[in-house]
Coordinates of C-alpha atoms and ligand atoms in Angstrom, one line a residue:
X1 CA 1.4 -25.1 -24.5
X2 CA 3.5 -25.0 -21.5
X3 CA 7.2 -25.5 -21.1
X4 CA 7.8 -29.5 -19.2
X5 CA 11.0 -30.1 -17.5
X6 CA 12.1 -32.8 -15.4
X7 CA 13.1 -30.1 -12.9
X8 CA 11.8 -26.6 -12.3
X9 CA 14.6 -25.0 -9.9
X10 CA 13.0 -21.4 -8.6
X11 CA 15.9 -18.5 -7.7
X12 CA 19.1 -18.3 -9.6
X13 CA 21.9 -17.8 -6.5
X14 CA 24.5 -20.2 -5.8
X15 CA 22.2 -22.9 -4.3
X16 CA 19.8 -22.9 -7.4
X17 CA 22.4 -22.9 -10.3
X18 CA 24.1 -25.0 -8.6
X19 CA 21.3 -27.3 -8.6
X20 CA 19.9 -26.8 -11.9
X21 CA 23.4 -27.4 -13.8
X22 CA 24.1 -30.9 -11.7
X23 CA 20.4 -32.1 -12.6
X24 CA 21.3 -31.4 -16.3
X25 CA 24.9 -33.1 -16.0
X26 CA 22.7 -35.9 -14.7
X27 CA 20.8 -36.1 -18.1
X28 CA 17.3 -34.4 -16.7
X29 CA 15.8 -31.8 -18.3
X30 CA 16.3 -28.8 -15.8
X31 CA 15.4 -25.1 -16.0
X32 CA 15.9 -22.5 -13.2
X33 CA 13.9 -19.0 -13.2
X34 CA 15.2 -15.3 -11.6
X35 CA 13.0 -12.3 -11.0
X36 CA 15.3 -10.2 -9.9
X37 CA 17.7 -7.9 -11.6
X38 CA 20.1 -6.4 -9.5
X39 CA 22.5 -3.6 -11.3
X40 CA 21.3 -5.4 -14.7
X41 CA 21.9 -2.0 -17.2
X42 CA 19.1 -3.8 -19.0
X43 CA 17.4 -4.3 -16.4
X44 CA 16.9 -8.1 -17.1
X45 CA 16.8 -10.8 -14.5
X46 CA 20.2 -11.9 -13.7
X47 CA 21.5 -14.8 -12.5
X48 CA 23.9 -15.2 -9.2
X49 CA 21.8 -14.4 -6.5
X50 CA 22.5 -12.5 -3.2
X51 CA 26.4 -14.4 -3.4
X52 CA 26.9 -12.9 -6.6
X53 CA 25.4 -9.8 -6.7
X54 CA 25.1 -7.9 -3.7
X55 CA 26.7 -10.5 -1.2
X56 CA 30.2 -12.5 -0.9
X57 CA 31.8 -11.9 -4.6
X58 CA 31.3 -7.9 -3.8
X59 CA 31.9 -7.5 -0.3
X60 CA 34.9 -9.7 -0.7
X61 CA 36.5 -7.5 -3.9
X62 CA 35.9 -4.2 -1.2
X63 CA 38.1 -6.0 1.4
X64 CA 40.6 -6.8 -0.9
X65 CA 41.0 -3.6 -2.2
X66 CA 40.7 -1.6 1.2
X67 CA 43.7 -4.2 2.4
X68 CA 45.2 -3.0 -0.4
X69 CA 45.1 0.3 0.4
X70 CA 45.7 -0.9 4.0
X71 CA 49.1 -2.1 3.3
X72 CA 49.9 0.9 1.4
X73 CA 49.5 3.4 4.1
X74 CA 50.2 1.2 7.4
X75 CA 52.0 -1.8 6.2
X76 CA 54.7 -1.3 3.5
X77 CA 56.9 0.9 6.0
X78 CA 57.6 -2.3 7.9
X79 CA 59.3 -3.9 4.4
X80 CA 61.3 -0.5 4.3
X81 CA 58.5 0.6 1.4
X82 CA 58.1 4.2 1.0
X83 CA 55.0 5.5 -0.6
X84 CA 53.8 9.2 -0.8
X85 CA 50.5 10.4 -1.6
X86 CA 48.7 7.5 -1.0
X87 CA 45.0 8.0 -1.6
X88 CA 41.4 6.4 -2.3
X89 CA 39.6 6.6 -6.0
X90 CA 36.1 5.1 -4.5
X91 CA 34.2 5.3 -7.3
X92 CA 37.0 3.1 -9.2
X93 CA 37.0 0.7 -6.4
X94 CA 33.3 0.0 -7.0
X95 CA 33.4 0.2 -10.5
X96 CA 36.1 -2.5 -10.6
X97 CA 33.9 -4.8 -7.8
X98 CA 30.7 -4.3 -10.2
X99 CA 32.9 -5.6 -13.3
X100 CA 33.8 -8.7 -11.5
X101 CA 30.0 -9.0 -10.5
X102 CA 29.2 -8.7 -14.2
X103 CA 31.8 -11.4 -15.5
X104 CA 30.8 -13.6 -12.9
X105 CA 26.9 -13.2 -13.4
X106 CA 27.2 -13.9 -17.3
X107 CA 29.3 -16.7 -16.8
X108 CA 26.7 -18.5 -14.8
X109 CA 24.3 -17.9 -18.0
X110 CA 27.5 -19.7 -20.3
X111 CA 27.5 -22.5 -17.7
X112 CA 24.0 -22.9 -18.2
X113 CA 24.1 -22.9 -22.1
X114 CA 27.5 -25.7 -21.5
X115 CA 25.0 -27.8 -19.5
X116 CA 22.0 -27.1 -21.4
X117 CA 19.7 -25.3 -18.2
X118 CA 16.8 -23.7 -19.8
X119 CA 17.2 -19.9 -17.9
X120 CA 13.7 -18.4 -17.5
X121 CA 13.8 -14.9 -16.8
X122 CA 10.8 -14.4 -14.2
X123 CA 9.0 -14.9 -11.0
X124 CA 8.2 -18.3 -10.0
X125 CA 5.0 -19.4 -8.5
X126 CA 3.4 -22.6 -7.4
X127 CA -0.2 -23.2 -9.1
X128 CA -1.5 -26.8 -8.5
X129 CA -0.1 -30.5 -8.7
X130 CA -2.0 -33.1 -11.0
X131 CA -1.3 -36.2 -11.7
X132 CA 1.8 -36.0 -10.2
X133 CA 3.4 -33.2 -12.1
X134 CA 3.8 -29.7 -10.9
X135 CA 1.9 -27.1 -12.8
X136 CA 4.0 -23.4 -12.3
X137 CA 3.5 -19.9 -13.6
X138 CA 7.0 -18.0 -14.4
X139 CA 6.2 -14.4 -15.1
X140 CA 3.1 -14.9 -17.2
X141 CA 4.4 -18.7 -18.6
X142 CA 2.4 -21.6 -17.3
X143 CA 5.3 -24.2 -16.8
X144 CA 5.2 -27.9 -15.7
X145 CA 7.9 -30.1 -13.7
X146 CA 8.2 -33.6 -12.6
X147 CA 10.2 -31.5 -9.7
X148 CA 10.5 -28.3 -7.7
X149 CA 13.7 -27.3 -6.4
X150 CA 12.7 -24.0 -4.4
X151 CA 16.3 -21.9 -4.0
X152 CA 14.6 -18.5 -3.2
X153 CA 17.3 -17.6 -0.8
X154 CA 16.8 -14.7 1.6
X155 CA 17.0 -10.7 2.2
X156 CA 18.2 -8.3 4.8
X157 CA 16.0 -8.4 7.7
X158 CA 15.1 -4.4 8.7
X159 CA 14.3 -3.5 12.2
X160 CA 11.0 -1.5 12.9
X161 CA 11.3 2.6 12.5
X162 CA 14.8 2.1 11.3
X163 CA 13.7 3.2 7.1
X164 CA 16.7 1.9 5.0
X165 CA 16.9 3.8 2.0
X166 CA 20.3 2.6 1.0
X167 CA 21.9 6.0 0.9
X168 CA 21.9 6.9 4.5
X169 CA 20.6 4.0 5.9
X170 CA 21.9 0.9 4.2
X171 CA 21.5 -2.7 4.2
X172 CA 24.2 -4.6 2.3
X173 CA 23.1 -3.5 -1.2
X174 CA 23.6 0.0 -0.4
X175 CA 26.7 -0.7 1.7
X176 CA 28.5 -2.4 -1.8
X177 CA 27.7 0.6 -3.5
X178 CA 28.7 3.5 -1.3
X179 CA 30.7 6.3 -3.8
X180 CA 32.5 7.6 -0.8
X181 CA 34.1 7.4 2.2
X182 CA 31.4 8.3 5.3
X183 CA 33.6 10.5 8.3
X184 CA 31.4 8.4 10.9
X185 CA 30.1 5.2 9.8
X186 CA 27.3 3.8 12.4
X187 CA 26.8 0.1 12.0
X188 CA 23.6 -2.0 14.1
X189 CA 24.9 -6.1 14.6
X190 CA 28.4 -7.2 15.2
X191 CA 27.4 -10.2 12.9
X192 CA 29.7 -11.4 10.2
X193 CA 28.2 -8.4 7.8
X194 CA 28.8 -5.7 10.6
X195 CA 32.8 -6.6 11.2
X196 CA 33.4 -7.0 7.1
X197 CA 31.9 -3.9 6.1
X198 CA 33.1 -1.9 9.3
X199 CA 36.4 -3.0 8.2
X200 CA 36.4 -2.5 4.3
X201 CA 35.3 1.5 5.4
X202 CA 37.4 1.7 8.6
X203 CA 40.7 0.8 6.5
X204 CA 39.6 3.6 3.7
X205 CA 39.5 6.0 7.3
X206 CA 36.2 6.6 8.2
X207 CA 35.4 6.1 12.5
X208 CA 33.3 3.1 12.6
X209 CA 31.1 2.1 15.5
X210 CA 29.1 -1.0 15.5
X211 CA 26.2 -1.6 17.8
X212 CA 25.3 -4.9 19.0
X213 CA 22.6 -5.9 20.8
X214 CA 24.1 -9.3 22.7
X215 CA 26.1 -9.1 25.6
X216 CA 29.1 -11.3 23.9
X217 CA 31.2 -10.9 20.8
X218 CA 31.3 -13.6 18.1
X219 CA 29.2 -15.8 20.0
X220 CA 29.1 -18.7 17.4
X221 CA 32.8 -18.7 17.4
X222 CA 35.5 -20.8 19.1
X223 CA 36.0 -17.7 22.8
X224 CA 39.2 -18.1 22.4
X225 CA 39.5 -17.0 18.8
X226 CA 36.6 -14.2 19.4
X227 CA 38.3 -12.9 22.8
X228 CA 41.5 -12.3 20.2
X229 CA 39.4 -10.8 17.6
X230 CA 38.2 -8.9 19.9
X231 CA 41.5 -7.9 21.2
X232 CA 42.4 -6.9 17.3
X233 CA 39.7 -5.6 16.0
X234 CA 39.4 -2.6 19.0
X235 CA 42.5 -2.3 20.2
X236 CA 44.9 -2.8 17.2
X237 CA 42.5 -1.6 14.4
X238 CA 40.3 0.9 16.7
X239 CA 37.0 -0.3 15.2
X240 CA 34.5 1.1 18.4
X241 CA 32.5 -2.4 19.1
X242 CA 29.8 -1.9 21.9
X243 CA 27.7 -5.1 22.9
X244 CA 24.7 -5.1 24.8
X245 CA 23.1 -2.2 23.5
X246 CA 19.4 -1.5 22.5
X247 CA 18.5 0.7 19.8
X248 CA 15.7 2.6 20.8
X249 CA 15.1 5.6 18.0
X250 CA 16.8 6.3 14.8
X251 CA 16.0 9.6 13.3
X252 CA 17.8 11.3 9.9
X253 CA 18.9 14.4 9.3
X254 CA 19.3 16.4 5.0
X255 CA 23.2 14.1 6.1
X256 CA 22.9 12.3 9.0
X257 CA 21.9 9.8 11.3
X258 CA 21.0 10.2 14.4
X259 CA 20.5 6.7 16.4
X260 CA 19.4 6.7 19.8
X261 CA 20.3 3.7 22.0
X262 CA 20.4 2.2 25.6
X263 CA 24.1 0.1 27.0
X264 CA 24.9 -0.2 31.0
X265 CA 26.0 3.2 31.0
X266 CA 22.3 4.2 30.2
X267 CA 20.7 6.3 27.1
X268 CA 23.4 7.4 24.3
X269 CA 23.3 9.2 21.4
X270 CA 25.3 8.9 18.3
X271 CA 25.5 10.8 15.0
X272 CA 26.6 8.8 12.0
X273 CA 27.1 10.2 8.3
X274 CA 25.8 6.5 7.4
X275 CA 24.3 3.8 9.1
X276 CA 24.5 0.3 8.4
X277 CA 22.1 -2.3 9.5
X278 CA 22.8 -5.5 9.2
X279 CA 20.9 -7.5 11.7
X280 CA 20.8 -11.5 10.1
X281 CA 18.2 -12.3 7.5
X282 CA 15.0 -13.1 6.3
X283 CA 14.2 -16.2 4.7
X284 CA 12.1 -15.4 0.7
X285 CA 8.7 -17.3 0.9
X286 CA 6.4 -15.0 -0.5
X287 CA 5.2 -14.7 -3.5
X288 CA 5.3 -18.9 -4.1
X289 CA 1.8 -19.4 -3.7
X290 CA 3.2 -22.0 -0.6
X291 CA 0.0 -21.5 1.4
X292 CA -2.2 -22.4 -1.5
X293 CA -0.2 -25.8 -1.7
X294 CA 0.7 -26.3 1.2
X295 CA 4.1 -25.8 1.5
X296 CA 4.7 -26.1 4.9
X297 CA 7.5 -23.6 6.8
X298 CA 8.9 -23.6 10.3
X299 CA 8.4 -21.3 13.5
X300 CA 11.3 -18.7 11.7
X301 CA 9.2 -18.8 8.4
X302 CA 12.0 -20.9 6.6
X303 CA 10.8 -23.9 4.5
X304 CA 10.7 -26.9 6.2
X305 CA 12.7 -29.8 5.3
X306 CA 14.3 -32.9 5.9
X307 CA 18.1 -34.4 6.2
X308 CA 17.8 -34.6 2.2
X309 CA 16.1 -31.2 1.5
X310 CA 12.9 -32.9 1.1
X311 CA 9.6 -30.9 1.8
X312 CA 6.4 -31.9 3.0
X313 CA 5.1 -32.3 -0.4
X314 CA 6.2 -34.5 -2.9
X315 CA 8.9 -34.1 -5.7
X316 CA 9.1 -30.0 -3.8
X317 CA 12.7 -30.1 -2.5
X318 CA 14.1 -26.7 -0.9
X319 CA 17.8 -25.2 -0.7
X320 CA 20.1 -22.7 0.5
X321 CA 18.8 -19.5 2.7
X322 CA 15.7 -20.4 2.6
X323 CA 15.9 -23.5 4.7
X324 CA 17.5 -24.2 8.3
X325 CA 21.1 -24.3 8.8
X326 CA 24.0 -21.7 8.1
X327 CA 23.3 -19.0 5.6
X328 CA 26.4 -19.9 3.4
X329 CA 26.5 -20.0 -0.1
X330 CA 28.8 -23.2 0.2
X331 CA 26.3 -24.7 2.1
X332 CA 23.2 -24.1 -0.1
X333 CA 25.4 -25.4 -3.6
X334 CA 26.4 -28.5 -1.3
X335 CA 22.1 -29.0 -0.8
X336 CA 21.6 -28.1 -4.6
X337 CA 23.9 -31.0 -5.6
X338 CA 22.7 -33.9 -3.1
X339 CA 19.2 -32.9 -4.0
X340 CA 19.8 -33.1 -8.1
X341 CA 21.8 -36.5 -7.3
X342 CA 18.3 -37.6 -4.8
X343 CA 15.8 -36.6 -8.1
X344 CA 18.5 -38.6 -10.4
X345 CA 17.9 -41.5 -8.1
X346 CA 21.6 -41.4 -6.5
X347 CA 22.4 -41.6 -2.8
X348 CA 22.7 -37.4 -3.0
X349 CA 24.5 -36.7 0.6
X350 CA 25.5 -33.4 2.8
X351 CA 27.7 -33.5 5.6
X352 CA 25.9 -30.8 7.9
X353 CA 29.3 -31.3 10.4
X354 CA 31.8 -29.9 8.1
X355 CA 30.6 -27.0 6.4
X356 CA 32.8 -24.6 7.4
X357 CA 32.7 -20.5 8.5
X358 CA 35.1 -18.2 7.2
X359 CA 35.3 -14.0 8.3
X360 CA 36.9 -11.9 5.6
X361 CA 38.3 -9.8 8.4
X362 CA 42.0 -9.1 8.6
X363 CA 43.0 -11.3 10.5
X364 CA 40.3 -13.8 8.7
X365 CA 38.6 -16.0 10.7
X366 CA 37.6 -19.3 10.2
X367 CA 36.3 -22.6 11.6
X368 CA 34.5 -26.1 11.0
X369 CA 33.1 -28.4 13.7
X370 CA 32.4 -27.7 17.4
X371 CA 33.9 -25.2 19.8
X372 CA 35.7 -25.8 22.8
X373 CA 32.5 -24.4 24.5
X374 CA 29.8 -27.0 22.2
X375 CA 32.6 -29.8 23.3
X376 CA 32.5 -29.2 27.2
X377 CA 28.5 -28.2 27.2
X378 CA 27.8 -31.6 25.4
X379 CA 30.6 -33.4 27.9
X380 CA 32.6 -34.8 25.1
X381 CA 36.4 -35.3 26.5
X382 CA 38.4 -34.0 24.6
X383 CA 42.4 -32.0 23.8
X384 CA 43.2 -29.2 22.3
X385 CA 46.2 -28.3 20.4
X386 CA 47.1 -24.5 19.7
X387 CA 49.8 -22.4 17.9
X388 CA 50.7 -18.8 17.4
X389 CA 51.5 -17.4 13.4
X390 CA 54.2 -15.7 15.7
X391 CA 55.9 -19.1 16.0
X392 CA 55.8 -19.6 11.9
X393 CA 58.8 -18.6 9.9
X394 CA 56.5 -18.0 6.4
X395 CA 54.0 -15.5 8.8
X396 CA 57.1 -13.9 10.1
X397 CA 58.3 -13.0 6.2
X398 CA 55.1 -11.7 5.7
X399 CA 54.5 -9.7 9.2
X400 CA 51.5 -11.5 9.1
X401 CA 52.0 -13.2 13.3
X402 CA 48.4 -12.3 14.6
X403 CA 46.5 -15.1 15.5
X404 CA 46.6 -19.0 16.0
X405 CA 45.4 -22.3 15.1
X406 CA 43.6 -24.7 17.5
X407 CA 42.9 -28.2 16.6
X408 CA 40.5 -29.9 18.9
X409 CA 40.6 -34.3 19.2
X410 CA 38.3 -36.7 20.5
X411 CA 40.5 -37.7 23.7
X412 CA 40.0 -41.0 23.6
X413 CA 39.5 -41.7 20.0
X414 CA 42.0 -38.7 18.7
X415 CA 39.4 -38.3 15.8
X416 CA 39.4 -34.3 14.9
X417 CA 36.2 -32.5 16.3
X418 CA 36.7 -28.7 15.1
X419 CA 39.8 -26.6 13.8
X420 CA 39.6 -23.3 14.8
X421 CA 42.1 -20.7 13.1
X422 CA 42.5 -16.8 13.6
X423 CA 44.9 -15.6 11.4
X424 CA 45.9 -14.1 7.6
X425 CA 44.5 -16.8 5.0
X426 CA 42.4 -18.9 7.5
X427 CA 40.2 -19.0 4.7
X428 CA 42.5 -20.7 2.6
X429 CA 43.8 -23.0 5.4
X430 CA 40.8 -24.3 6.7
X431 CA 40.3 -26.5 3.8
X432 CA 43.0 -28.7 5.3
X433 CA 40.5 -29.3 8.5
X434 CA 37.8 -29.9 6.5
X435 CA 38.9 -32.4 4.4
X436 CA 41.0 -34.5 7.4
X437 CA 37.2 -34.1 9.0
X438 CA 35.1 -35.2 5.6
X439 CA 37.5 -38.1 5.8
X440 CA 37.3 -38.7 9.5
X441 CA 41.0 -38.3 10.2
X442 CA 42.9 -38.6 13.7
X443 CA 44.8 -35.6 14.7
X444 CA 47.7 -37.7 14.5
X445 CA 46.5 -38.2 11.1
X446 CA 47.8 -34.4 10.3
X447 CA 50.4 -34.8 12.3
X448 CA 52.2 -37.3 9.8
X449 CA 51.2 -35.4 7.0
X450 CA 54.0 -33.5 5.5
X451 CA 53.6 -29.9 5.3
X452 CA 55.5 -27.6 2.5
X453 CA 58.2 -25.7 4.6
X454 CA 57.9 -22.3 4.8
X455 CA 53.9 -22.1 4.7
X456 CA 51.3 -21.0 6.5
X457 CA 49.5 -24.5 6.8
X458 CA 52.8 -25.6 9.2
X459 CA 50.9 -23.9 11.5
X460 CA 48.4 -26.6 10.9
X461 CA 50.5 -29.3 11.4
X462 CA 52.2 -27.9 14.5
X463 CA 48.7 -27.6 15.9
X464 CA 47.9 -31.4 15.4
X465 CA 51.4 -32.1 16.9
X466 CA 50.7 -30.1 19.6
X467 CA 47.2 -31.8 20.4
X468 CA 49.7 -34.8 21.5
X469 CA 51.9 -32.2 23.1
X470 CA 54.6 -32.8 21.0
X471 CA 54.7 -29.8 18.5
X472 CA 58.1 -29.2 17.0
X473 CA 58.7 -25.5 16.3
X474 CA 56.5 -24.1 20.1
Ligands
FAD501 P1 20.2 -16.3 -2.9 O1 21.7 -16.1 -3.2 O2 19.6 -15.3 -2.1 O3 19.5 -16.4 -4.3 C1 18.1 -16.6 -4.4 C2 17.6 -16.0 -5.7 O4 16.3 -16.4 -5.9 C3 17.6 -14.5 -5.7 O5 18.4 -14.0 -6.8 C4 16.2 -14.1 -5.8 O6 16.0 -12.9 -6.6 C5 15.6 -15.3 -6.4 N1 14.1 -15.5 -6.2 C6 13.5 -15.4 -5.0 N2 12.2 -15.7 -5.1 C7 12.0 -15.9 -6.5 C8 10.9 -16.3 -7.2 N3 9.7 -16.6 -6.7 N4 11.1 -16.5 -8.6 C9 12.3 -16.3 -9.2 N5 13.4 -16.0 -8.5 C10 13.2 -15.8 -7.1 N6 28.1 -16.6 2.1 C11 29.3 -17.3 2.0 O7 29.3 -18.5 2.0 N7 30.5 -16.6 1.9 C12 30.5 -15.3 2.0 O8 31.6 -14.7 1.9 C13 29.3 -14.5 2.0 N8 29.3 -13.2 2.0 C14 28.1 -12.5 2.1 C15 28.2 -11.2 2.1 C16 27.0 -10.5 2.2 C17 27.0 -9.0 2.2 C18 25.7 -11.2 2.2 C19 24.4 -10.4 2.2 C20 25.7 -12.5 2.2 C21 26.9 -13.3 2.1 N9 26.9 -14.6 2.2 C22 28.1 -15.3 2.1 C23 25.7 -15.4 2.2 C24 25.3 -15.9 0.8 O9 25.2 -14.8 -0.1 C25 24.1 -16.7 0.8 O10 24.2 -17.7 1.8 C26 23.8 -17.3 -0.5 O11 23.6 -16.3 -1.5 C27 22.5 -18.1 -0.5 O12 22.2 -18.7 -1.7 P2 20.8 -19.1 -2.2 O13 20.9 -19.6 -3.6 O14 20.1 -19.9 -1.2 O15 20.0 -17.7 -2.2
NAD502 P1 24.5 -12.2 11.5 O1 23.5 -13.1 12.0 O2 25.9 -12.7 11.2 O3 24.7 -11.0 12.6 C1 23.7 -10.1 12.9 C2 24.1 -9.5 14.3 O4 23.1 -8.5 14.5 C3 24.0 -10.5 15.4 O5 25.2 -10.4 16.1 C4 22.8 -10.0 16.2 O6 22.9 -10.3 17.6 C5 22.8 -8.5 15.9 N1 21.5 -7.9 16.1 C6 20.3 -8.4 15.8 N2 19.3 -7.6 16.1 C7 19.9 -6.5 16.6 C8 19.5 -5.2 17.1 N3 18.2 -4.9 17.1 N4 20.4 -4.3 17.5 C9 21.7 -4.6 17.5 N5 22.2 -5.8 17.1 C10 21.3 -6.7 16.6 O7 23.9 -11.5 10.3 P2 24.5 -10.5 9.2 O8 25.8 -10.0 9.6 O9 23.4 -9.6 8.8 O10 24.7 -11.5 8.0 C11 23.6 -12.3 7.5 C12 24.1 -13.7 7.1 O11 24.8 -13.6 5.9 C13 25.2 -14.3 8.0 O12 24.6 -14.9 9.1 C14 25.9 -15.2 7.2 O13 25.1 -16.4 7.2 C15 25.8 -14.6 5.8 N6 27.1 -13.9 5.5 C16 28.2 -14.7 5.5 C17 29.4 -14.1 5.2 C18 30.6 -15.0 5.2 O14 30.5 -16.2 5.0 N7 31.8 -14.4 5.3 C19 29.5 -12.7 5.1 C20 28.4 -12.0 5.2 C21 27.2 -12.6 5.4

């Protein structure tokens, strides 16, 4: 007999769970099903997804730690700290990031025994509908659902002739797992990978060099806060950034990597004791049986889907990586929720406009809404108001002054179009934006919102003030 559920969610990362534990808090009867295992000693399917595993929960314990070590050999001077015989235990450092993988990859599985999600441990496949329930195979288990959520997610896209083996030639699983510190670390794409990586390995001392194939730096980003990044990231913190290049060969070496590529100055060569590649992502469709439904994706092999998640076929909703928008875990739980609260029958709503970009570089980056550059290409009037951590008595205590804040307004209606911030903790202080945005706020709106004194998020404020040109403390 198979297994019925109200809801069938397929992949087990943040935008499936997610989905599969708010459908069961909404009284259906939900199940979600992983195939893959990641570091699992058992090797048993574990839940988490990319975010969890081999994504933002383990890249983000590396750059904590490698700030740590950071501040220990560069930055404690400054507070009159002396420390002697500062060095790296690697293998430590990794064993402590897979421990936090582990506690956070079993807690999913109690969250799903709180909520009562039935976890199925194998691959999900599409088989046929009939009279209008879905009829599923997981592993060898037939399984039916009144719904499919497909939260497949996505893997490291590889470029032709470059073999990633992920111990010279790594994607991001092998570059969380790396026992030691390369001498020259080669890294292809300046993306949001390429900087946090090249940092976490550049602060334990290896000579990083990242290759990128467009012409400008953090393109996405606000160009004032990329032009400053920029600014930090080569000059201060000597990570070599070349843009516009075109990798034309990469070759190994019994310990190296050789990588071949083209800039204005014509044909290079580098040698590299590891090499990086981390060129954006590739959407997981295979293996679904789509075709034989009819699943229908879009021109970039994603599946296709509407404002609420809804695919061409019906009851099959899709979330997360594997459908358009910003590859952010944030973004796929937000989809996993509004789609559980759409198959409950409730209004279930995303708000594309504020889902917001953070950089785990020091200084972090972060953002929500439109650029100075989306505002002036779409001709929206508009003002800007920006302040320096240097002008900020708490980022002063902390010789933490890099950076800025810019708020951007409407200019007629003062309604807050994008917050752009450059600086230690952006990723905390963005939240502020986000929420003034979610609730449509004015910048004047921040502006008479009262700001604990001395914090970071004054900077914030001073930026709203400043948008009417009246800032207080610049
Ligand atoms: P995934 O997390 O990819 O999960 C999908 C799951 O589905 C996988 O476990 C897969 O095994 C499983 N699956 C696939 N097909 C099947 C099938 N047929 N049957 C059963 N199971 C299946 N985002 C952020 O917001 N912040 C960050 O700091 C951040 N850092 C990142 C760092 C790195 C190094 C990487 C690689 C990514 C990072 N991301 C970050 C992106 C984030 O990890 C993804 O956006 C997020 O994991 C997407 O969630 P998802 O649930 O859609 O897919
Ligand atoms: P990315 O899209 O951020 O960056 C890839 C970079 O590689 C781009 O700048 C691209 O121009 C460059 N590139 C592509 N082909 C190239 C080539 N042949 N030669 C040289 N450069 C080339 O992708 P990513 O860094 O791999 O990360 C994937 C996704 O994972 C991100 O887009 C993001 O959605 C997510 N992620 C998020 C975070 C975070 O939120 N902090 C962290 C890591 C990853």
């Amino acid at each position: 007999m198979a297994q019925e559920f109200d809801v069938l969610v397929i992949g087990g990362g943040p935008a499936g769970y997610v989905a599969a534990i708010r459908a069961a808090q909404l009284g259906l009867k939900a199940a979600c099903c992983e195939s893959a295992a990641y570091a699992d000693p058992k090797g048993e399917p574990r839940l988490g997804g990319t975010c969890l595993n081999v994504g933002c929960i383990p890249s983000k314990a590396l750059l904590y730690s490698s700030e740590l070590y950071d501040h220990a050999t560069h930055a404690f001077v400054m507070h009159g700290i002396k420390v002697e015989g500062v060095s790296i235990d690697v293998p430590s450092m990794i064993r402590r990031k897979d421990n936090i993988v582990t506690q956070l990859t079993s807690g999913i599985k109690g969250l799903f025994k709180k909520y009562k999600v039935t976890f199925l441990a194998g691959h999900g496949s599409f088989v046929a509908e009939a009279d209008g329930l879905w009829k599923m195979k997981v592993g060898n288990e037939d399984v039916v659902a009144k719904h499919v959520i497909v939260a497949t997610g996505s893997r490291a896209r590889h470029l032709p002739g470059i073999p990633v083996d992920n111990v010279n030639i790594v994607d991001n699983e092998g570059a969380l797992k790396t026992e030691s510190v390369p001498k020259r670390l080669g890294v292809i794409g300046a993306g949001v990978i390429g900087l946090e990586m090249g940092s976490v390995w550049k602060r334990l001392g290896s000579e990083v060099t990242i290759l990128e194939a467009l012409p400008d730096f953090l393109a996405a980003a606000d160009q004032a806060v990329a032009k400053e990044a920029w600014k930090v990231f080569t000059k201060k913190q000597g990570l070599n950034i070349q843009l516009g290049v075109q990798i034309k060969e990469v070759t190994t070496g019994p310990n190296t990597v050789s990588v071949k590529y083209e800039n204005d100055e014509g044909d290079q060569v580098l040698e590299f004791d590891k090499l990086v590649v981390a060129v954006g992502r590739t959407p997981n469709t295979e293996g679904l049986n789509a075709a034989a439904v009819g699943l229908k994706l879009d021109a970039r092999g994603r599946i296709e889907v509407d404002d609420h998640c809804s695919t061409n076929l019906r009851n099959v909703w899709a979330v997360g990586d594997v459908v358009r928008g910003p590859m952010l875990a944030h973004k796929g739980m937000e989809e996993g929720v509004m789609v559980a609260e759409c198959i409950a029958g409730q209004a279930g709503h995303c708000n594309y406009d504020t889902i917001p970009w953070v950089i785990y570089t020091q200084p972090e980056i972060a953002w929500v809404g439109k650029t100075e550059q989306d505002l002036k290409a779409a001709g929206i009037p508009f003002k800007a108001g920006q302040i320096p951590f240097m002008a900020n008595g708490r980022a002063l205590g902390q010789g933490d002054t890099t950076g800025f804040v810019k708020v951007l307004a409407h200019a007629e209606t003062d309604q807050i179009l994008g917050a752009h911030i450059i600086g230690t903790n952006a990723s905390e202080l963005i939240a502020e934006a986000v929420v003034a945005m979610e609730f449509g706020a004015s910048s004047e709106d921040l502006a008479r919102t009262a700001h604990a004194h001395p914090t970071l998020s004054e900077v914030m404020h001073e930026a709203a003030l400043a948008v009417d040109k009246r800032s207080l403390h610049f």
